[in-house]
Amino acid sequence: MKTSKIIMIVAALLPLILFFLPMWTIQLSAPQYPDPLEMRIFITKIDGDLQSINLMNHYVGMKMIPETIPEFEFFPWIVGGMILLGVVIGLIGNRFLFLIWFWVSAILGCFGMYDFYKWEYDYGTSLNPKAAIKFMDEAGKLITYQPPLIGTQTILNFQATSLPAIGAYVLFLGMVLSIVAYWVGRYEAGHKFPPL
Amino acid sequence: MKKTIFSITAVAISTTMLISCGGAKKGGDSGGALSGKNAEKVYVAPGEYDEFYAFISGGFSGQLSVYGLPSGRLFKVIPVFSQDAEKAYGYNEETKPMLNTSYGFIPWDDAHHPDLSQTKGVIDGRWCFINGNNTPRIARIDLKTFETTEIIEIPNCAGNHSSSYVTDNTEYVIAGTRFSVPVPQKDMPISEYKGNFKGMLSFLKVDQETGEMDLSFQIMMPGFDYDKAHPGRGKSHGWFFFTTYNSEEAASLLEVNASQNDKDFIAAVNWKKAEEYIKEGKFKTMPAKYAHNIYDEGTQMATSTMEKDVKVLDPAECPGLVYFLPTPKSPHGCDVDPTGEYIVGSGKLSANVTAHSFTKMLDAIKNEKFSGEAYGIPIINFEDVLGGTVVQPGLGPLHTEFDNNGYGYTTFFISSEVVKWKVGTWEVVDRKPTYYSPGHLMIPGGNSQKPWGKYLLAMNKITKDRYLPTGPELCQSAQLYDITGEKMELLSDFPTIGEPHYAAGCPAELIQPNQQKIYKLEDNKHPYAAKSEKESRVERNGKDVHIYLTTIRSHFAPDNIEGVKVGDKVYFHVTNLEQDYDVPHGFAMIGANNSELLIMPGQTETLVWEPKQVGVWPFYCTDFCSALHQEMQGYIRVSPAGSSTALSWSLDGE
C-alpha cells in the first residue's frame, strides 16, 4: 500500500481517542482551592469537580453545569462519520480527497469551537436574577462570568484557565497528518516540490 | 517503716528544691544567640509542614491529640474514650455504641499509651492503638481518617495500664492489668488478696487487612500489679515483657506494703509458645462478658457486640510460657532496645536503671539457672540475666526510649531530667533538666527497631512558673529536645491537653499521603442517608419522626418542617452532600439535650431531639461553611401533643 494511503488512514483513525480522552479542560483555582477545580469536556460527557463548581457558581446565579447536552447526541456520530470517511478516502487513495477531508475536519472543528464559545457565553452571562451575590462593573452593569475560550482569565477570586486537552491535540495531529498524506501523495505522483 | 518515711521526706524536699532551682535557672536560659538558634529549629514557616506527627495521649481527658513536630502545633484532638461535643462523638446515634461496655455506656476513660502499628519492627502508619485504663479497653484509630474505628473491652482486668503495645508485625496488641482482682469476680474479703487475686495479660490478635482486633487469649498470672509492658524486638521477637510491682501481694497501703521487696519482677512471656498451647487446646474457656465495638465506614455506624467467653492459659500448667526476671524495687518502665537484646526496667524506687540481657535470659532458661519459683513460674537468677546497670544516673528513673545510634534516654521523675546513656557500656553521656517531673518520653519510632533519632519529647506533669497561670488548674506540657548531637538541647515546650501521658511519633510521610479527603456519597450505606435533595423527606412512625435532612452550601433541605408534636422523638438524619475536601457542615437544634453534629462530606449523622415546648424552633449550621453560612438555617414547627397538624416539609416553598 502506498505510504500516503497509510498516513491518511492513520490520520483518520486518530480521532478515535476522543471517545476515551477529554478534548478540553477548564481549571478554576483560588486561594481556597490549592488543588484547582477541574472540568473536563469529552464528546460524550462532562466530568470533573462539577458539583463543587456548581456550588461556587450558584452564589452569583450561574446555571448548573448540565449533566448532558444535546451535542452529546450527535458529536459522537460526527466524529465517527469523519473517521469512517477518512478511512474510506484513505483506501481510495485520492490525495485531493485527503485535502477535502482536512477542510471538512477544519470546518467542523471551527463549528465545535463556536459551539463551545456560545455555550460558555450563555453559561457566563445568563444569570439568575435572584442570585445571592451581584457584582457590578465600573459602568454599573452586572459583570459576567464567561470563561476564556482559550487561555487564562481572572474571574472574581478564581483564575480560570481553559485549554485544549489531549483529545484536541490528537485530533489536530490527525488533521496535520492528512495534509502530510496529501503532500506525500503528490510526491508519489511525481511532483518533486510539494507547494505549501 | 522509718526508712520509708525518711525517703518520702527526702523525695519531697528534693522535688521542692528542684522546682525552685529550675525557676531560678529559667531566666538564664532565655535570650541570647543560643535560644534564637533554637527558635529557628522549631519554626515551621506558614504553609510548610512539620516533619513528624506526634500522637500524644490526653491521659484523664480520654482523648488522643495530634501534634506536629518540631513546631508543637496542635492539629486535632481525636475523641477515643470520652464523648466529644465538638464532633458529636458519643453523642450522635452512630457513635454512641463505641462507648458501650459490659457496664453500659461509659463516656470517659483514662487514655494512656498510644502505639503505632508496625511492619517488620518499623512503624508503618496504618493504625494507632491506645488503652483505656479505668474501664479496661483498647481502641484502634484509623490513620487514614484519624477516627476511632474500634474499641474492645478487656475482661478479667482492672486498670488496663500495661498496654497497648504492638509486636513487630502488629500480630498482637497486648493489654496487661495493673490491678489484680478476683477472677472471675466474686464477693470475698479483701484481706484474702494474697494467692486469690489474679493478674490477667491479654493478647489481641490484629487482622492485617482490616486492623480488626480479636481477644485471642489471656494468661492468668499471680496477683501482682502489671505496670508497663514492651514487646520483644528483632531477636527477642516472640516475647513480651511486663514489669510488676507489689510482688508482696499487699491489698492496703501499697506505698509502704508494696515497697518491701528489694526486687520485683519483669515477667517474660513467650507468646509464640502461648500460640502453640492454644493450638494444642491447653486453655480453659472462661465465661466473660465484654463489649466489642466496631465502626463501619460503609454504614457509617458503630455496632456493639457483647462477647461471651475467653480462652485462658495458666502458666503453671504451661511450662516455658512465662519466666520472672528479678528487677530492683518496684520497676515501672519496661523498654526494649531496638536490637531486642536489652530489656530495661527502671526501678522507680531504685536509683539504678537495670538492663536484662535477652541472650543471657535464653541461656539461663536453657541451663535452668533458677533461683526459685512463684506460683509455678520459674524465677531466673538476677545475676544470670543482668545485662548491665546504669548506676545512679538520677532520682526516680521511669521510662527509656532509644535513638538509632545506640543510646538510651531515661526520664527521671524526681530529679526532673532526661539522662542519655550508652547501651552496652552503661555510662552516662549527658543529662538535661526538664520542667518538671517528666513521666514518659518519646523519640519517633523510639520503641521500635528503627527510631528516627532527631527529636526527643519529654512529657511533664508539672508546669508551675513555666506559663501564664490559669487559676489553680495549670496545663501540663511537652518539651522538645534536639538529640542529633552528643549533647541534648532543649528546643521548646508547649502545653498539651489533659495529661500527656505517653506519645507515639513517626515521620509525616508515612501518614500524610494516605489521608482520606472525603467520604464518597455513592459508598454511603447509612440506612437513613438522603443522597440527594430529592431524597430528603420526613417520615412518621408512631411517635418517632425521622427527618432525612441534607446539607450543601448554603442550605438545608428541607428547611421548613411542620407536623412535629410535643412528646415525639425526632431523629435528624443529616447527610452532607458535599464532595469537596474540607467542607464539613454542622447542625445544631435549639433545646436539644444533646450536642451539635459535625458531618464530613458524604457522611450521615443522626441527632435525637425530643421537643418539649410548642412553638417554631430554628436549627442552623455550626461550621462556617461558605459566604452564606449565616443564612444556612431552618425552622421546625412543634404542635401540641395530639394536634392534627399534618406532617409537611419544604424548601423555598416547594
mmCIF file of N, CA, C and O in Angstrom, chain B residues 42-97:
data_model
loop_
_atom_site.group_PDB
_atom_site.id
_atom_site.type_symbol
_atom_site.label_atom_id
_atom_site.label_comp_id
_atom_site.label_asym_id
_atom_site.label_seq_id
_atom_site.Cartn_x
_atom_site.Cartn_y
_atom_site.Cartn_z
ATOM 1 N N VAL B 42 12.662 25.035 65.579
ATOM 2 C CA VAL B 42 11.284 24.561 65.727
ATOM 3 C C VAL B 42 10.322 25.374 64.866
ATOM 4 O O VAL B 42 9.120 25.121 64.855
ATOM 5 N N TYR B 43 10.859 26.338 64.131
ATOM 6 C CA TYR B 43 9.996 27.191 63.322
ATOM 7 C C TYR B 43 9.615 26.477 62.035
ATOM 8 O O TYR B 43 10.471 26.025 61.286
ATOM 9 N N VAL B 44 8.320 26.368 61.827
ATOM 10 C CA VAL B 44 7.828 25.820 60.568
ATOM 11 C C VAL B 44 7.075 26.957 59.892
ATOM 12 O O VAL B 44 6.067 27.441 60.405
ATOM 13 N N ALA B 45 7.603 27.406 58.780
ATOM 14 C CA ALA B 45 7.075 28.609 58.129
ATOM 15 C C ALA B 45 5.629 28.387 57.686
ATOM 16 O O ALA B 45 5.237 27.247 57.409
ATOM 17 N N PRO B 46 4.840 29.475 57.597
ATOM 18 C CA PRO B 46 3.447 29.342 57.146
ATOM 19 C C PRO B 46 3.386 28.580 55.827
ATOM 20 O O PRO B 46 4.129 28.879 54.894
ATOM 21 N N GLY B 47 2.505 27.593 55.797
ATOM 22 C CA GLY B 47 2.332 26.818 54.566
ATOM 23 C C GLY B 47 3.251 25.615 54.471
ATOM 24 O O GLY B 47 3.083 24.783 53.593
ATOM 25 N N GLU B 48 4.239 25.543 55.375
ATOM 26 C CA GLU B 48 5.110 24.372 55.352
ATOM 27 C C GLU B 48 4.637 23.352 56.370
ATOM 28 O O GLU B 48 3.877 23.664 57.272
ATOM 29 N N TYR B 49 5.096 22.137 56.188
ATOM 30 C CA TYR B 49 4.632 21.050 57.046
ATOM 31 C C TYR B 49 5.669 20.674 58.084
ATOM 32 O O TYR B 49 6.867 20.775 57.849
ATOM 33 N N ASP B 50 5.166 20.167 59.199
ATOM 34 C CA ASP B 50 6.044 19.571 60.197
ATOM 35 C C ASP B 50 6.610 18.274 59.649
ATOM 36 O O ASP B 50 6.006 17.621 58.796
ATOM 37 N N GLU B 51 7.748 17.898 60.195
ATOM 38 C CA GLU B 51 8.400 16.681 59.711
ATOM 39 C C GLU B 51 7.789 15.415 60.327
ATOM 40 O O GLU B 51 7.763 14.368 59.710
ATOM 41 N N PHE B 52 7.301 15.553 61.561
ATOM 42 C CA PHE B 52 6.775 14.382 62.268
ATOM 43 C C PHE B 52 5.363 14.626 62.777
ATOM 44 O O PHE B 52 4.998 15.750 63.120
ATOM 45 N N TYR B 53 4.611 13.545 62.825
ATOM 46 C CA TYR B 53 3.361 13.530 63.573
ATOM 47 C C TYR B 53 3.680 13.024 64.980
ATOM 48 O O TYR B 53 4.447 12.070 65.130
ATOM 49 N N ALA B 54 3.084 13.641 65.975
ATOM 50 C CA ALA B 54 3.173 13.107 67.341
ATOM 51 C C ALA B 54 1.748 12.868 67.833
ATOM 52 O O ALA B 54 0.900 13.758 67.756
ATOM 53 N N PHE B 55 1.500 11.653 68.292
ATOM 54 C CA PHE B 55 0.189 11.298 68.842
ATOM 55 C C PHE B 55 0.347 11.251 70.350
ATOM 56 O O PHE B 55 0.984 10.346 70.887
ATOM 57 N N ILE B 56 -0.165 12.259 71.009
ATOM 58 C CA ILE B 56 0.060 12.404 72.444
ATOM 59 C C ILE B 56 -1.238 12.095 73.175
ATOM 60 O O ILE B 56 -2.277 12.694 72.887
ATOM 61 N N SER B 57 -1.161 11.154 74.097
ATOM 62 C CA SER B 57 -2.392 10.783 74.801
ATOM 63 C C SER B 57 -2.823 11.926 75.704
ATOM 64 O O SER B 57 -2.010 12.729 76.162
ATOM 65 N N GLY B 58 -4.117 11.974 75.953
ATOM 66 C CA GLY B 58 -4.660 13.031 76.801
ATOM 67 C C GLY B 58 -4.834 12.590 78.241
ATOM 68 O O GLY B 58 -5.445 13.295 79.029
ATOM 69 N N GLY B 59 -4.308 11.394 78.584
ATOM 70 C CA GLY B 59 -4.451 10.923 79.966
ATOM 71 C C GLY B 59 -5.894 10.968 80.394
ATOM 72 O O GLY B 59 -6.771 10.422 79.722
ATOM 73 N N PHE B 60 -6.161 11.689 81.465
ATOM 74 C CA PHE B 60 -7.505 11.705 82.046
ATOM 75 C C PHE B 60 -8.540 12.443 81.201
ATOM 76 O O PHE B 60 -9.700 12.517 81.566
ATOM 77 N N SER B 61 -8.142 12.999 80.064
ATOM 78 C CA SER B 61 -9.147 13.572 79.159
ATOM 79 C C SER B 61 -9.770 12.479 78.301
ATOM 80 O O SER B 61 -10.798 12.686 77.659
ATOM 81 N N GLY B 62 -9.140 11.322 78.262
ATOM 82 C CA GLY B 62 -9.689 10.202 77.497
ATOM 83 C C GLY B 62 -9.504 10.330 76.001
ATOM 84 O O GLY B 62 -10.079 9.567 75.241
ATOM 85 N N GLN B 63 -8.722 11.306 75.565
ATOM 86 C CA GLN B 63 -8.593 11.562 74.136
ATOM 87 C C GLN B 63 -7.145 11.368 73.679
ATOM 88 O O GLN B 63 -6.231 11.150 74.478
ATOM 89 N N LEU B 64 -6.969 11.494 72.376
ATOM 90 C CA LEU B 64 -5.644 11.421 71.785
ATOM 91 C C LEU B 64 -5.468 12.683 70.959
ATOM 92 O O LEU B 64 -6.330 13.018 70.141
ATOM 93 N N SER B 65 -4.362 13.382 71.166
ATOM 94 C CA SER B 65 -4.185 14.619 70.407
ATOM 95 C C SER B 65 -3.068 14.441 69.388
ATOM 96 O O SER B 65 -2.136 13.679 69.594
ATOM 97 N N VAL B 66 -3.198 15.165 68.298
ATOM 98 C CA VAL B 66 -2.235 15.054 67.209
ATOM 99 C C VAL B 66 -1.477 16.372 67.093
ATOM 100 O O VAL B 66 -2.088 17.424 66.872
ATOM 101 N N TYR B 67 -0.187 16.306 67.281
ATOM 102 C CA TYR B 67 0.661 17.496 67.196
ATOM 103 C C TYR B 67 1.661 17.329 66.067
ATOM 104 O O TYR B 67 1.955 16.211 65.638
ATOM 105 N N GLY B 68 2.180 18.437 65.599
ATOM 106 C CA GLY B 68 3.265 18.410 64.629
ATOM 107 C C GLY B 68 4.576 18.653 65.347
ATOM 108 O O GLY B 68 4.646 19.462 66.267
ATOM 109 N N LEU B 69 5.616 17.959 64.920
ATOM 110 C CA LEU B 69 6.955 18.213 65.444
ATOM 111 C C LEU B 69 7.850 18.596 64.285
ATOM 112 O O LEU B 69 7.763 17.984 63.232
ATOM 113 N N PRO B 70 8.688 19.589 64.446
ATOM 114 C CA PRO B 70 9.096 20.211 65.700
ATOM 115 C C PRO B 70 8.249 21.398 66.184
ATOM 116 O O PRO B 70 8.545 21.937 67.240
ATOM 117 N N SER B 71 7.205 21.798 65.461
ATOM 118 C CA SER B 71 6.560 23.065 65.839
ATOM 119 C C SER B 71 5.796 22.971 67.158
ATOM 120 O O SER B 71 5.643 23.967 67.847
ATOM 121 N N GLY B 72 5.285 21.792 67.492
ATOM 122 C CA GLY B 72 4.451 21.682 68.684
ATOM 123 C C GLY B 72 3.051 22.203 68.466
ATOM 124 O O GLY B 72 2.314 22.470 69.411
ATOM 125 N N ARG B 73 2.656 22.344 67.194
ATOM 126 C CA ARG B 73 1.310 22.849 66.902
ATOM 127 C C ARG B 73 0.298 21.718 67.038
ATOM 128 O O ARG B 73 0.535 20.606 66.591
ATOM 129 N N LEU B 74 -0.843 22.039 67.636
ATOM 130 C CA LEU B 74 -1.910 21.054 67.824
ATOM 131 C C LEU B 74 -2.785 21.025 66.575
ATOM 132 O O LEU B 74 -3.294 22.053 66.149
ATOM 133 N N PHE B 75 -2.965 19.830 65.984
ATOM 134 C CA PHE B 75 -3.769 19.700 64.763
ATOM 135 C C PHE B 75 -5.175 19.178 65.029
ATOM 136 O O PHE B 75 -6.141 19.594 64.436
ATOM 137 N N LYS B 76 -5.256 18.193 65.902
ATOM 138 C CA LYS B 76 -6.567 17.597 66.102
ATOM 139 C C LYS B 76 -6.599 16.887 67.447
ATOM 140 O O LYS B 76 -5.591 16.344 67.883
ATOM 141 N N VAL B 77 -7.767 16.929 68.072
ATOM 142 C CA VAL B 77 -7.995 16.091 69.237
ATOM 143 C C VAL B 77 -8.930 14.978 68.768
ATOM 144 O O VAL B 77 -10.042 15.248 68.319
ATOM 145 N N ILE B 78 -8.440 13.767 68.800
ATOM 146 C CA ILE B 78 -9.241 12.628 68.336
ATOM 147 C C ILE B 78 -10.005 12.071 69.531
ATOM 148 O O ILE B 78 -9.390 11.612 70.492
ATOM 149 N N PRO B 79 -11.330 12.128 69.495
ATOM 150 C CA PRO B 79 -12.064 11.539 70.613
ATOM 151 C C PRO B 79 -11.961 10.020 70.574
ATOM 152 O O PRO B 79 -12.142 9.422 69.519
ATOM 153 N N VAL B 80 -11.626 9.433 71.703
ATOM 154 C CA VAL B 80 -11.454 7.977 71.757
ATOM 155 C C VAL B 80 -12.373 7.380 72.819
ATOM 156 O O VAL B 80 -13.326 6.683 72.512
ATOM 157 N N PHE B 81 -12.080 7.692 74.076
ATOM 158 C CA PHE B 81 -12.847 7.087 75.166
ATOM 159 C C PHE B 81 -13.798 8.089 75.813
ATOM 160 O O PHE B 81 -14.555 7.726 76.703
ATOM 161 N N SER B 82 -13.725 9.355 75.416
ATOM 162 C CA SER B 82 -14.592 10.357 76.027
ATOM 163 C C SER B 82 -15.494 10.968 74.976
ATOM 164 O O SER B 82 -15.080 11.156 73.834
ATOM 165 N N GLN B 83 -16.701 11.276 75.392
ATOM 166 C CA GLN B 83 -17.610 11.984 74.499
ATOM 167 C C GLN B 83 -16.981 13.306 74.103
ATOM 168 O O GLN B 83 -16.278 13.926 74.894
ATOM 169 N N ASP B 84 -17.227 13.726 72.874
ATOM 170 C CA ASP B 84 -16.676 14.986 72.402
ATOM 171 C C ASP B 84 -17.794 15.777 71.724
ATOM 172 O O ASP B 84 -18.219 15.449 70.619
ATOM 173 N N ALA B 85 -18.268 16.795 72.410
ATOM 174 C CA ALA B 85 -19.408 17.564 71.905
ATOM 175 C C ALA B 85 -19.059 18.275 70.603
ATOM 176 O O ALA B 85 -19.923 18.542 69.776
ATOM 177 N N GLU B 86 -17.788 18.581 70.405
ATOM 178 C CA GLU B 86 -17.384 19.279 69.185
ATOM 179 C C GLU B 86 -17.688 18.452 67.944
ATOM 180 O O GLU B 86 -18.099 18.970 66.918
ATOM 181 N N LYS B 87 -17.438 17.155 68.051
ATOM 182 C CA LYS B 87 -17.593 16.295 66.872
ATOM 183 C C LYS B 87 -18.774 15.343 67.013
ATOM 184 O O LYS B 87 -18.984 14.493 66.163
ATOM 185 N N ALA B 88 -19.527 15.461 68.089
ATOM 186 C CA ALA B 88 -20.693 14.612 68.366
ATOM 187 C C ALA B 88 -20.309 13.169 68.649
ATOM 188 O O ALA B 88 -21.169 12.301 68.725
ATOM 189 N N TYR B 89 -19.000 12.903 68.810
ATOM 190 C CA TYR B 89 -18.575 11.542 69.114
ATOM 191 C C TYR B 89 -19.148 11.139 70.476
ATOM 192 O O TYR B 89 -18.950 11.831 71.465
ATOM 193 N N GLY B 90 -19.868 10.036 70.484
ATOM 194 C CA GLY B 90 -20.506 9.596 71.728
ATOM 195 C C GLY B 90 -21.818 10.306 72.010
ATOM 196 O O GLY B 90 -22.477 10.008 73.000
ATOM 197 N N TYR B 91 -22.180 11.270 71.168
ATOM 198 C CA TYR B 91 -23.458 11.971 71.318
ATOM 199 C C TYR B 91 -24.418 11.606 70.192
ATOM 200 O O TYR B 91 -25.621 11.552 70.392
ATOM 201 N N ASN B 92 -23.876 11.409 68.994
ATOM 202 C CA ASN B 92 -24.785 11.052 67.907
ATOM 203 C C ASN B 92 -25.107 9.560 67.969
ATOM 204 O O ASN B 92 -24.441 8.792 68.672
ATOM 205 N N GLU B 93 -26.152 9.165 67.249
ATOM 206 C CA GLU B 93 -26.611 7.775 67.339
ATOM 207 C C GLU B 93 -25.598 6.807 66.724
ATOM 208 O O GLU B 93 -25.542 5.645 67.088
ATOM 209 N N GLU B 94 -24.786 7.326 65.785
ATOM 210 C CA GLU B 94 -23.832 6.461 65.093
ATOM 211 C C GLU B 94 -22.694 6.028 66.002
ATOM 212 O O GLU B 94 -22.207 4.911 65.904
ATOM 213 N N THR B 95 -22.212 6.922 66.855
ATOM 214 C CA THR B 95 -21.018 6.601 67.641
ATOM 215 C C THR B 95 -21.296 6.258 69.106
ATOM 216 O O THR B 95 -20.390 5.846 69.806
ATOM 217 N N LYS B 96 -22.545 6.414 69.539
ATOM 218 C CA LYS B 96 -22.853 6.023 70.924
ATOM 219 C C LYS B 96 -22.415 4.584 71.225
ATOM 220 O O LYS B 96 -21.868 4.322 72.303
ATOM 221 N N PRO B 97 -22.641 3.643 70.296
ATOM 222 C CA PRO B 97 -22.226 2.251 70.614
ATOM 223 C C PRO B 97 -20.721 2.096 70.839
ATOM 224 O O PRO B 97 -20.293 1.110 71.443
#
